Coordinates of C-alpha atoms and ligand atoms in Angstrom, one line a residue:
M287 CA 31.3 15.7 5.6
K288 CA 31.7 14.0 9.0
L289 CA 28.8 12.0 10.0
S290 CA 28.1 9.0 12.6
V291 CA 25.5 6.5 12.1
I292 CA 24.0 5.3 14.9
G293 CA 22.4 1.5 14.7
C294 CA 24.0 -1.0 12.2
G295 CA 21.1 -3.3 11.6
Y296 CA 20.1 -3.6 7.9
L297 CA 19.4 0.2 7.5
G298 CA 22.5 1.6 9.4
A299 CA 25.1 -0.2 8.0
V300 CA 23.7 -0.1 4.3
H301 CA 23.2 3.8 5.2
A302 CA 26.6 3.7 6.4
A303 CA 28.5 2.1 3.5
C304 CA 26.7 4.1 1.1
M305 CA 28.0 7.3 2.8
A306 CA 31.2 6.7 2.9
K307 CA 31.0 5.6 -0.9
M308 CA 29.2 9.0 -1.5
G309 CA 32.7 10.8 0.0
H310 CA 31.4 11.4 3.5
E311 CA 33.5 10.2 6.3
V312 CA 31.5 7.9 8.5
V313 CA 31.5 6.4 11.7
G314 CA 29.2 3.4 12.1
I315 CA 28.0 2.8 16.4
D316 CA 26.2 -0.2 17.8
L317 CA 26.1 -1.7 20.7
D318 CA 26.2 -5.1 19.6
T319 CA 30.2 -5.9 19.5
A320 CA 29.9 -9.0 17.5
K321 CA 28.2 -7.5 14.4
I322 CA 30.7 -4.4 14.8
E323 CA 33.4 -6.8 14.6
A324 CA 32.1 -8.3 11.8
L325 CA 31.4 -4.9 9.9
A326 CA 35.3 -3.6 11.0
K327 CA 36.7 -6.7 8.9
G328 CA 34.4 -5.5 6.1
Q329 CA 32.0 -8.4 6.6
A330 CA 28.2 -7.7 6.1
P331 CA 26.3 -9.2 9.2
F332 CA 23.3 -10.2 7.0
F333 CA 22.7 -11.4 3.6
E334 CA 22.3 -8.1 1.1
P335 CA 23.3 -8.2 -2.4
G336 CA 26.1 -5.8 -3.2
L337 CA 27.0 -4.7 0.5
P338 CA 29.8 -6.9 1.3
E339 CA 31.4 -5.2 -2.2
L340 CA 30.6 -1.9 -1.2
L341 CA 31.8 -2.3 2.3
T342 CA 35.4 -3.5 1.2
E343 CA 35.5 -0.7 -1.2
A344 CA 34.3 2.0 1.6
M345 CA 36.7 0.7 4.1
A346 CA 39.8 0.7 1.6
T347 CA 39.1 4.4 1.3
G348 CA 39.7 4.9 4.9
R349 CA 36.5 6.8 5.0
L350 CA 34.3 4.2 7.3
R351 CA 35.0 2.8 10.1
F352 CA 32.6 1.2 13.1
A353 CA 32.8 1.4 16.7
S354 CA 30.4 0.1 20.0
D355 CA 30.9 3.3 21.9
I356 CA 28.7 5.6 21.7
A357 CA 31.2 8.4 22.4
A358 CA 32.7 7.9 19.1
A359 CA 29.7 9.9 17.8
K360 CA 31.5 12.9 18.9
G361 CA 33.4 15.2 16.2
S362 CA 30.6 14.4 13.3
Q363 CA 28.6 17.4 12.1
V364 CA 25.4 14.7 11.0
H365 CA 24.3 11.8 13.2
F366 CA 21.7 9.4 11.6
V367 CA 19.8 7.5 14.1
C368 CA 19.2 4.0 12.3
V369 CA 17.8 1.7 15.4
G370 CA 15.0 -0.7 15.1
T371 CA 11.5 -0.1 16.1
P372 CA 10.2 -3.7 16.3
Q373 CA 6.5 -4.4 17.7
R374 CA 5.8 -4.6 21.3
K375 CA 5.1 -8.0 22.6
G376 CA 1.6 -9.1 23.0
E377 CA 0.7 -5.4 21.4
N378 CA 0.3 -3.3 18.4
A379 CA 2.4 -0.6 19.7
A380 CA 6.1 0.3 18.4
D381 CA 8.8 -0.7 21.0
L382 CA 10.6 2.8 21.3
T383 CA 13.2 1.6 23.7
Y384 CA 16.0 1.6 21.0
V385 CA 14.9 5.2 19.8
N386 CA 14.9 6.8 23.1
G387 CA 18.0 5.0 24.1
A388 CA 20.0 6.0 21.1
F389 CA 19.0 9.6 21.8
E390 CA 19.6 9.6 25.4
S391 CA 22.9 8.4 25.0
L392 CA 24.0 10.6 22.0
V393 CA 22.9 13.9 23.5
P394 CA 25.7 14.4 25.9
H395 CA 28.5 14.0 22.7
L396 CA 26.5 16.5 20.6
S397 CA 28.7 20.0 20.0
D398 CA 27.2 23.1 18.6
G399 CA 26.1 23.2 15.1
D400 CA 25.2 19.4 15.1
L401 CA 22.1 17.8 13.3
V402 CA 20.7 14.9 14.5
V403 CA 18.6 12.8 11.6
G404 CA 16.0 10.2 12.5
K405 CA 15.7 7.4 9.8
S406 CA 13.7 4.8 11.9
T407 CA 10.1 4.3 11.5
V408 CA 8.3 5.6 14.5
P409 CA 4.7 6.7 15.6
V410 CA 4.2 10.3 14.5
G411 CA 5.1 12.7 17.6
T412 CA 8.2 10.9 18.4
A413 CA 10.2 13.5 16.0
K414 CA 8.9 16.5 18.7
R415 CA 9.8 14.5 21.7
M416 CA 13.4 13.8 20.5
A417 CA 13.7 17.5 19.5
D418 CA 12.8 18.3 23.1
L419 CA 15.6 16.0 24.5
I420 CA 18.1 17.7 21.9
D421 CA 17.0 21.2 23.3
A422 CA 17.2 19.8 27.2
G423 CA 20.9 19.0 26.1
T424 CA 24.2 21.3 26.5
A425 CA 24.8 21.7 23.0
D426 CA 23.0 24.0 20.8
A427 CA 22.0 21.1 18.4
S428 CA 19.0 20.5 16.0
L429 CA 17.0 17.5 14.4
A430 CA 15.8 16.5 11.1
W431 CA 13.4 13.5 10.4
N432 CA 14.7 11.8 7.3
P433 CA 12.3 8.4 6.7
E434 CA 14.0 6.0 4.7
F435 CA 12.1 4.1 1.7
L436 CA 15.0 1.2 0.9
R437 CA 13.9 -1.8 0.3
E438 CA 15.8 -5.2 1.4
G439 CA 17.4 -6.9 -1.4
F440 CA 17.7 -3.6 -3.1
A441 CA 19.3 -1.8 0.1
V442 CA 22.4 -0.7 -1.7
K443 CA 20.7 0.7 -4.6
D444 CA 17.5 2.0 -3.0
T445 CA 19.9 4.1 -0.7
L446 CA 22.9 5.6 -3.3
H447 CA 19.7 6.3 -6.1
P448 CA 16.3 6.9 -3.9
D449 CA 13.5 7.9 -5.5
R450 CA 12.8 10.5 -3.1
L451 CA 14.2 12.5 -0.4
V452 CA 12.0 13.5 2.6
Y453 CA 13.4 15.9 5.0
G454 CA 11.1 16.8 8.2
V455 CA 12.6 20.2 9.8
A456 CA 11.4 22.1 13.0
S457 CA 10.2 25.2 11.1
G458 CA 8.5 22.8 8.3
E459 CA 10.3 25.5 5.8
E460 CA 12.6 24.7 2.9
S461 CA 14.8 27.7 4.4
D462 CA 15.4 25.4 7.8
P463 CA 19.1 25.4 8.2
A464 CA 18.8 21.5 8.3
T465 CA 17.6 21.3 5.0
A466 CA 21.3 23.0 3.7
I467 CA 23.1 20.5 5.7
L468 CA 20.8 17.3 4.5
D469 CA 21.3 18.9 0.8
G470 CA 25.3 18.6 1.7
V471 CA 25.0 15.0 2.6
Y472 CA 22.8 13.9 -0.3
A473 CA 24.4 16.1 -2.9
T474 CA 25.4 13.5 -4.9
P475 CA 21.6 11.8 -5.4
L476 CA 20.3 15.3 -5.7
S477 CA 23.0 16.0 -8.5
E478 CA 21.2 12.8 -10.2
G479 CA 17.8 15.1 -10.0
T480 CA 16.1 13.0 -7.3
P481 CA 13.3 15.1 -5.7
R482 CA 13.4 16.0 -2.3
L483 CA 10.5 17.3 -0.1
V484 CA 10.7 19.4 2.8
A485 CA 7.9 19.2 5.7
D486 CA 7.5 19.3 9.2
F487 CA 8.1 16.7 11.8
A488 CA 4.6 15.2 11.6
T489 CA 4.3 15.3 7.8
A490 CA 7.9 13.6 7.5
E491 CA 6.7 10.7 10.0
L492 CA 3.8 10.2 8.3
V493 CA 4.7 10.1 5.1
K494 CA 6.8 6.6 5.9
V495 CA 4.1 4.9 7.7
A496 CA 1.5 5.9 4.8
A497 CA 3.7 4.4 2.1
N498 CA 4.3 1.2 3.8
S499 CA 0.5 0.8 4.4
F500 CA -0.3 2.0 0.9
L501 CA 2.0 -0.8 -0.2
A502 CA 0.5 -3.3 2.2
T503 CA -3.0 -2.5 1.5
K504 CA -2.1 -2.7 -2.5
I505 CA -0.8 -6.5 -1.7
S506 CA -4.0 -7.3 0.4
F507 CA -6.3 -5.9 -2.2
I508 CA -4.8 -8.1 -4.9
N509 CA -5.1 -11.2 -2.4
A510 CA -8.9 -10.4 -1.6
M511 CA -9.3 -11.0 -5.3
A512 CA -7.7 -14.0 -5.0
E513 CA -10.1 -15.4 -2.6
L514 CA -13.1 -14.3 -5.0
C515 CA -11.3 -15.9 -7.7
E516 CA -10.8 -19.1 -5.4
A517 CA -14.8 -19.0 -4.9
T518 CA -15.4 -18.5 -8.4
G519 CA -12.9 -20.1 -10.5
A520 CA -10.9 -17.0 -12.0
D521 CA -7.6 -16.5 -12.1
V522 CA -6.1 -13.8 -10.0
T523 CA -2.7 -13.3 -12.2
K524 CA -4.4 -12.5 -15.1
L525 CA -7.0 -10.4 -13.4
A526 CA -3.9 -8.3 -11.7
D527 CA -2.7 -7.8 -15.1
A528 CA -5.4 -6.5 -16.8
I529 CA -6.3 -4.1 -14.0
G530 CA -2.4 -3.1 -14.0
H531 CA -2.3 -1.9 -17.6
D532 CA -4.2 1.1 -16.0
V533 CA -1.6 3.2 -15.2
R534 CA -3.8 4.7 -12.4
I535 CA -3.5 1.4 -10.8
G536 CA 0.0 0.1 -12.1
R537 CA 1.0 -3.7 -11.7
R538 CA 3.6 -3.7 -9.3
F539 CA 3.1 -4.6 -5.8
L540 CA 0.0 -6.5 -7.3
N541 CA 1.5 -10.3 -6.7
A542 CA -1.0 -12.2 -5.2
G543 CA 0.2 -15.3 -3.0
L544 CA 1.2 -15.8 0.7
G545 CA 1.3 -12.1 1.1
F546 CA 3.6 -9.6 2.9
G547 CA 5.8 -10.6 5.9
G548 CA 9.3 -8.8 7.0
G549 CA 10.5 -6.3 9.7
C550 CA 8.4 -3.6 8.3
L551 CA 5.3 -3.6 6.5
P552 CA 3.6 -5.8 9.2
K553 CA 4.6 -4.4 12.5
D554 CA 4.2 -0.7 10.7
I555 CA 0.7 -1.0 9.9
R556 CA -0.1 -2.2 13.3
A557 CA 2.0 0.4 15.0
F558 CA 0.0 3.2 13.1
M559 CA -3.2 1.6 14.0
A560 CA -2.1 2.0 17.5
R561 CA -1.1 5.4 17.4
A562 CA -4.1 6.4 15.2
G563 CA -5.9 5.3 18.4
E564 CA -3.9 7.1 20.6
L565 CA -4.6 10.4 18.8
G566 CA -8.1 9.5 18.8
A567 CA -8.3 8.8 15.0
D568 CA -8.6 5.2 15.3
E569 CA -11.5 5.2 12.6
A570 CA -9.5 6.4 10.1
L571 CA -6.9 3.2 10.0
T572 CA -9.4 0.2 10.8
F573 CA -9.2 -0.5 7.4
L574 CA -5.6 -1.4 8.2
R575 CA -6.6 -4.2 9.9
E576 CA -8.7 -5.5 7.2
V577 CA -5.6 -5.6 5.9
D578 CA -3.8 -7.5 7.9
N579 CA -6.3 -10.0 8.3
I580 CA -6.4 -10.7 4.5
N581 CA -2.4 -11.0 4.5
I582 CA -2.7 -13.6 7.8
R583 CA -6.0 -15.5 6.0
R584 CA -3.6 -16.4 3.2
R585 CA -0.8 -18.1 5.1
R586 CA -3.9 -20.2 6.7
R587 CA -5.3 -20.5 3.3
M588 CA -1.7 -22.0 2.2
V589 CA -1.7 -24.7 5.1
E590 CA -5.3 -25.9 4.2
L591 CA -4.4 -26.1 0.8
T592 CA -1.5 -28.3 1.6
Q593 CA -3.9 -30.7 4.3
E594 CA -6.0 -30.9 1.2
I595 CA -3.4 -32.0 -1.3
C596 CA -2.2 -34.8 1.4
G597 CA -5.8 -36.5 1.3
G598 CA -7.0 -34.3 4.3
T599 CA -4.3 -34.4 7.0
L600 CA -1.0 -33.3 7.6
A601 CA -0.1 -35.8 10.0
G602 CA 2.5 -38.6 8.7
A603 CA 2.9 -36.0 5.6
R604 CA 6.3 -34.9 4.3
V605 CA 6.3 -31.8 3.3
A606 CA 9.2 -30.3 1.1
V607 CA 9.1 -25.8 1.6
L608 CA 10.8 -23.9 -1.0
G609 CA 12.0 -20.7 0.9
A610 CA 12.0 -19.4 4.6
A611 CA 13.0 -15.6 3.9
F612 CA 10.3 -13.6 3.9
K613 CA 11.1 -12.5 0.6
P614 CA 14.1 -13.3 -2.4
D615 CA 17.2 -12.1 -2.1
S616 CA 17.2 -11.9 1.5
D617 CA 18.2 -13.9 5.0
D618 CA 15.6 -12.2 6.8
V619 CA 12.9 -14.5 8.5
R620 CA 11.2 -11.8 10.7
D621 CA 7.2 -12.3 10.4
S622 CA 8.4 -14.9 7.4
P623 CA 4.9 -15.9 5.6
A624 CA 6.6 -18.9 4.6
L625 CA 8.4 -19.8 7.7
D626 CA 5.3 -19.1 9.3
V627 CA 3.2 -21.6 7.0
A628 CA 6.4 -24.2 7.6
A629 CA 6.0 -24.2 11.2
I630 CA 2.1 -24.4 11.4
I631 CA 2.3 -27.7 8.9
G632 CA 4.9 -29.2 11.2
Q633 CA 2.7 -28.2 14.3
R634 CA 0.0 -30.5 12.5
G635 CA 2.2 -33.6 12.5
A636 CA 3.8 -33.5 9.0
T637 CA 7.9 -33.6 8.5
V638 CA 8.9 -30.3 6.9
V639 CA 11.9 -30.1 5.3
V640 CA 13.1 -26.4 4.3
T641 CA 15.4 -25.4 1.7
D642 CA 16.8 -21.4 1.0
P643 CA 19.6 -20.1 -0.3
E644 CA 20.2 -17.7 2.3
A645 CA 18.3 -17.7 5.3
I646 CA 18.9 -21.4 6.6
H647 CA 21.0 -20.2 9.7
T648 CA 18.5 -17.4 10.3
A649 CA 15.7 -19.6 10.0
Q650 CA 17.1 -22.1 12.2
R651 CA 17.4 -19.8 15.1
L652 CA 14.1 -18.9 14.9
R653 CA 11.9 -22.2 14.3
P654 CA 14.8 -25.0 15.1
E655 CA 12.2 -27.9 15.5
L656 CA 12.3 -27.5 11.5
T657 CA 14.3 -29.5 9.4
Y658 CA 16.9 -27.8 7.1
V659 CA 18.7 -28.9 3.8
E660 CA 20.8 -27.2 1.6
T661 CA 19.2 -27.8 -1.9
A662 CA 15.7 -28.2 -3.6
D663 CA 16.7 -31.6 -4.5
E664 CA 17.2 -32.5 -1.2
A665 CA 14.2 -31.1 -0.1
A666 CA 12.1 -32.8 -2.5
K667 CA 13.3 -36.3 -1.7
G668 CA 10.5 -38.6 -0.3
A669 CA 8.3 -35.3 -0.3
D670 CA 4.3 -36.0 -0.4
V671 CA 4.0 -32.2 -1.7
V672 CA 6.2 -29.5 -2.5
L673 CA 5.8 -25.9 -1.3
L674 CA 7.2 -22.8 -3.3
L675 CA 6.6 -20.0 -0.5
T676 CA 9.8 -17.3 -1.3
E677 CA 9.9 -16.5 -5.0
W678 CA 14.1 -17.3 -5.0
K679 CA 15.2 -17.5 -8.7
Q680 CA 16.6 -21.1 -8.5
F681 CA 13.1 -21.8 -7.6
R682 CA 11.3 -19.8 -10.0
E683 CA 13.7 -21.8 -12.9
L684 CA 13.1 -25.3 -11.6
D685 CA 13.0 -27.7 -14.3
P686 CA 9.1 -29.8 -14.2
T687 CA 10.7 -32.3 -16.2
T688 CA 14.0 -33.1 -14.0
F689 CA 12.5 -32.2 -10.4
G690 CA 10.9 -34.1 -8.2
D691 CA 11.8 -37.4 -9.2
T692 CA 12.2 -39.2 -5.6
M693 CA 8.9 -37.5 -4.7
T694 CA 6.0 -40.0 -3.5
G695 CA 3.7 -38.1 -6.1
K696 CA 4.7 -35.1 -8.3
R697 CA 2.8 -32.5 -6.5
I698 CA 3.6 -28.5 -6.0
L699 CA 1.8 -25.6 -4.5
D700 CA 3.1 -22.2 -5.9
G701 CA 2.4 -20.2 -2.9
R702 CA 4.0 -17.0 -5.1
N703 CA 2.3 -17.6 -8.4
V704 CA 5.4 -17.9 -10.1
L705 CA 5.3 -20.7 -12.4
D706 CA 3.8 -21.8 -15.2
P707 CA 0.8 -24.2 -14.5
A708 CA 0.7 -25.1 -18.3
A709 CA 4.4 -26.5 -18.0
W710 CA 4.2 -28.0 -14.7
R711 CA 1.1 -29.6 -15.3
A712 CA 2.5 -30.9 -19.0
A713 CA 5.4 -32.7 -17.1
G714 CA 2.8 -34.7 -14.7
W715 CA 2.6 -32.4 -12.2
T716 CA -0.4 -31.8 -9.8
Y717 CA 0.0 -27.7 -9.6
R718 CA -2.3 -26.0 -6.8
A719 CA -1.9 -22.1 -6.7
L720 CA -3.8 -19.2 -4.3
G721 CA -6.1 -17.5 -6.3
R722 CA -6.0 -19.8 -9.5
P723 CA -7.8 -22.5 -10.8
Ligands
UGA919 C1 9.2 -2.6 2.7 C2 9.0 -1.2 1.7 O1 8.7 -1.7 0.7 C3 10.3 0.0 1.8 O2 9.8 0.7 1.0 C4 10.4 0.4 3.3 O3 11.5 1.1 3.1 C5 10.6 -0.9 3.8 O4 9.6 -2.0 3.7 C6 10.9 -0.4 5.5 O5 9.8 0.0 5.8 O6 12.0 -0.7 5.6 P1 10.5 -4.9 2.6 O7 10.1 -4.8 4.0 O8 12.2 -4.6 2.2 O9 10.4 -3.4 1.9 O10 10.1 -5.8 1.3 P2 8.8 -5.2 0.2 O11 9.6 -5.7 -1.0 O12 8.3 -4.1 0.3 O13 8.2 -6.5 0.7 C7 7.1 -7.0 1.6 C8 6.4 -8.2 1.6 O14 5.1 -8.1 0.5 C9 7.4 -9.4 1.3 O15 7.1 -10.7 1.9 C10 6.9 -9.7 -0.2 O16 7.1 -10.7 -0.7 C11 5.3 -9.2 -0.3 N1 4.8 -8.6 -1.9 C12 5.2 -8.0 -2.0 C13 3.6 -9.4 -1.8 O17 3.1 -10.3 -1.4 N2 3.5 -8.7 -3.2 C14 3.8 -7.7 -4.1 O18 3.2 -8.0 -5.2 C15 4.7 -7.3 -3.3

């Protein structure tokens, strides 16, 4: 099938490449010419495992191309809108500028029978508004809303082999013509047995924010337990293992530590609260405010712990920070707990030396005031304390017997509960963590 993908960020670039891999003829479109130039050369504009190889493979087939003019969408039968919906400055609500802009610029290029498919995470009610916009155009085109559940770091795998497909269609019925078109697009994953659910627009929009809210709640739940563990001398990692054995609870997404960040979970729960308020249903989501608060408190606790271990003041201290990305296998620093903690510690008078396997360039842009080095060993040189804030494999596998020899004292704070406390203590380290004795 001929597809266009509008917006080539983390979501769109991966979606475009994966659709080409599935055999479709795809044009990826983005206003950012630098991004398009990179993609056209087969280069991924951000770090995502497997994406460079996939781009090279897809470009070689001749089925994937990129353009910066929206007119390039003409001739495609299905148009995926994958633009960002960031948090509005100074507000909880989502900024829909890019979604509105994408639809407004796309509509004049639509032809009869085209299907526009929204993938962006939007406040419930947006799809209906976009459907009206399409109806007001001259072409007889229609809309579907098809939320995306990919995780950064696993984006290629999650797109090629999704755990479910959700179609929001105008009638809400499986018999809707949009269903058959989307079944054609996703023929490959459907043939692998991927579950597919058809719903109305509002349900499809809500599925996405409900899923992210649940994940955020799960993380904040275990981090609230970590606060209790800190107050009682209990161990949150053992608590998580024990409750996680109950299949109704499950062990995944119960890793206590510095909490969630990134371009999705934090802004999605805030936008969801804002939208519920507009709908007069704010009470239903007031718990999400607490989910957000618990999450932010973990960052503050990490700063306090660092101050404590540095003898009560951060002024003049030298702090090594391992990790800047919001999670491993990503160079994304949007609302990164690691970078946030590093910046606050710097503001309190410490010299902060940050390292990250992939995110130094993105971190430098956001927090130019911090010092960046290439390796954990360089960061630890002369440091009073090491903070492990993003659990990259390289950091999880550090050897406590050889690492940190050039520090002023062997002190480590494990912000992600990924090190073995016994091994680090046996090697002479003062080991502290969130939610652990
Ligand atoms: C999240 C969702 O997991 C995806 O399903 C969704 O498609 C995506 O948002 C989106 O809306 O686009 P992502 O932001 O890539 O994906 O990252 P996650 O793997 O969900 O991690 C989010 C944050 O939670 C990270 O900062 C991570 O360190 C933290 N986390 C995760 C914990 O603190 N504890 C855990 O147990 C798990």
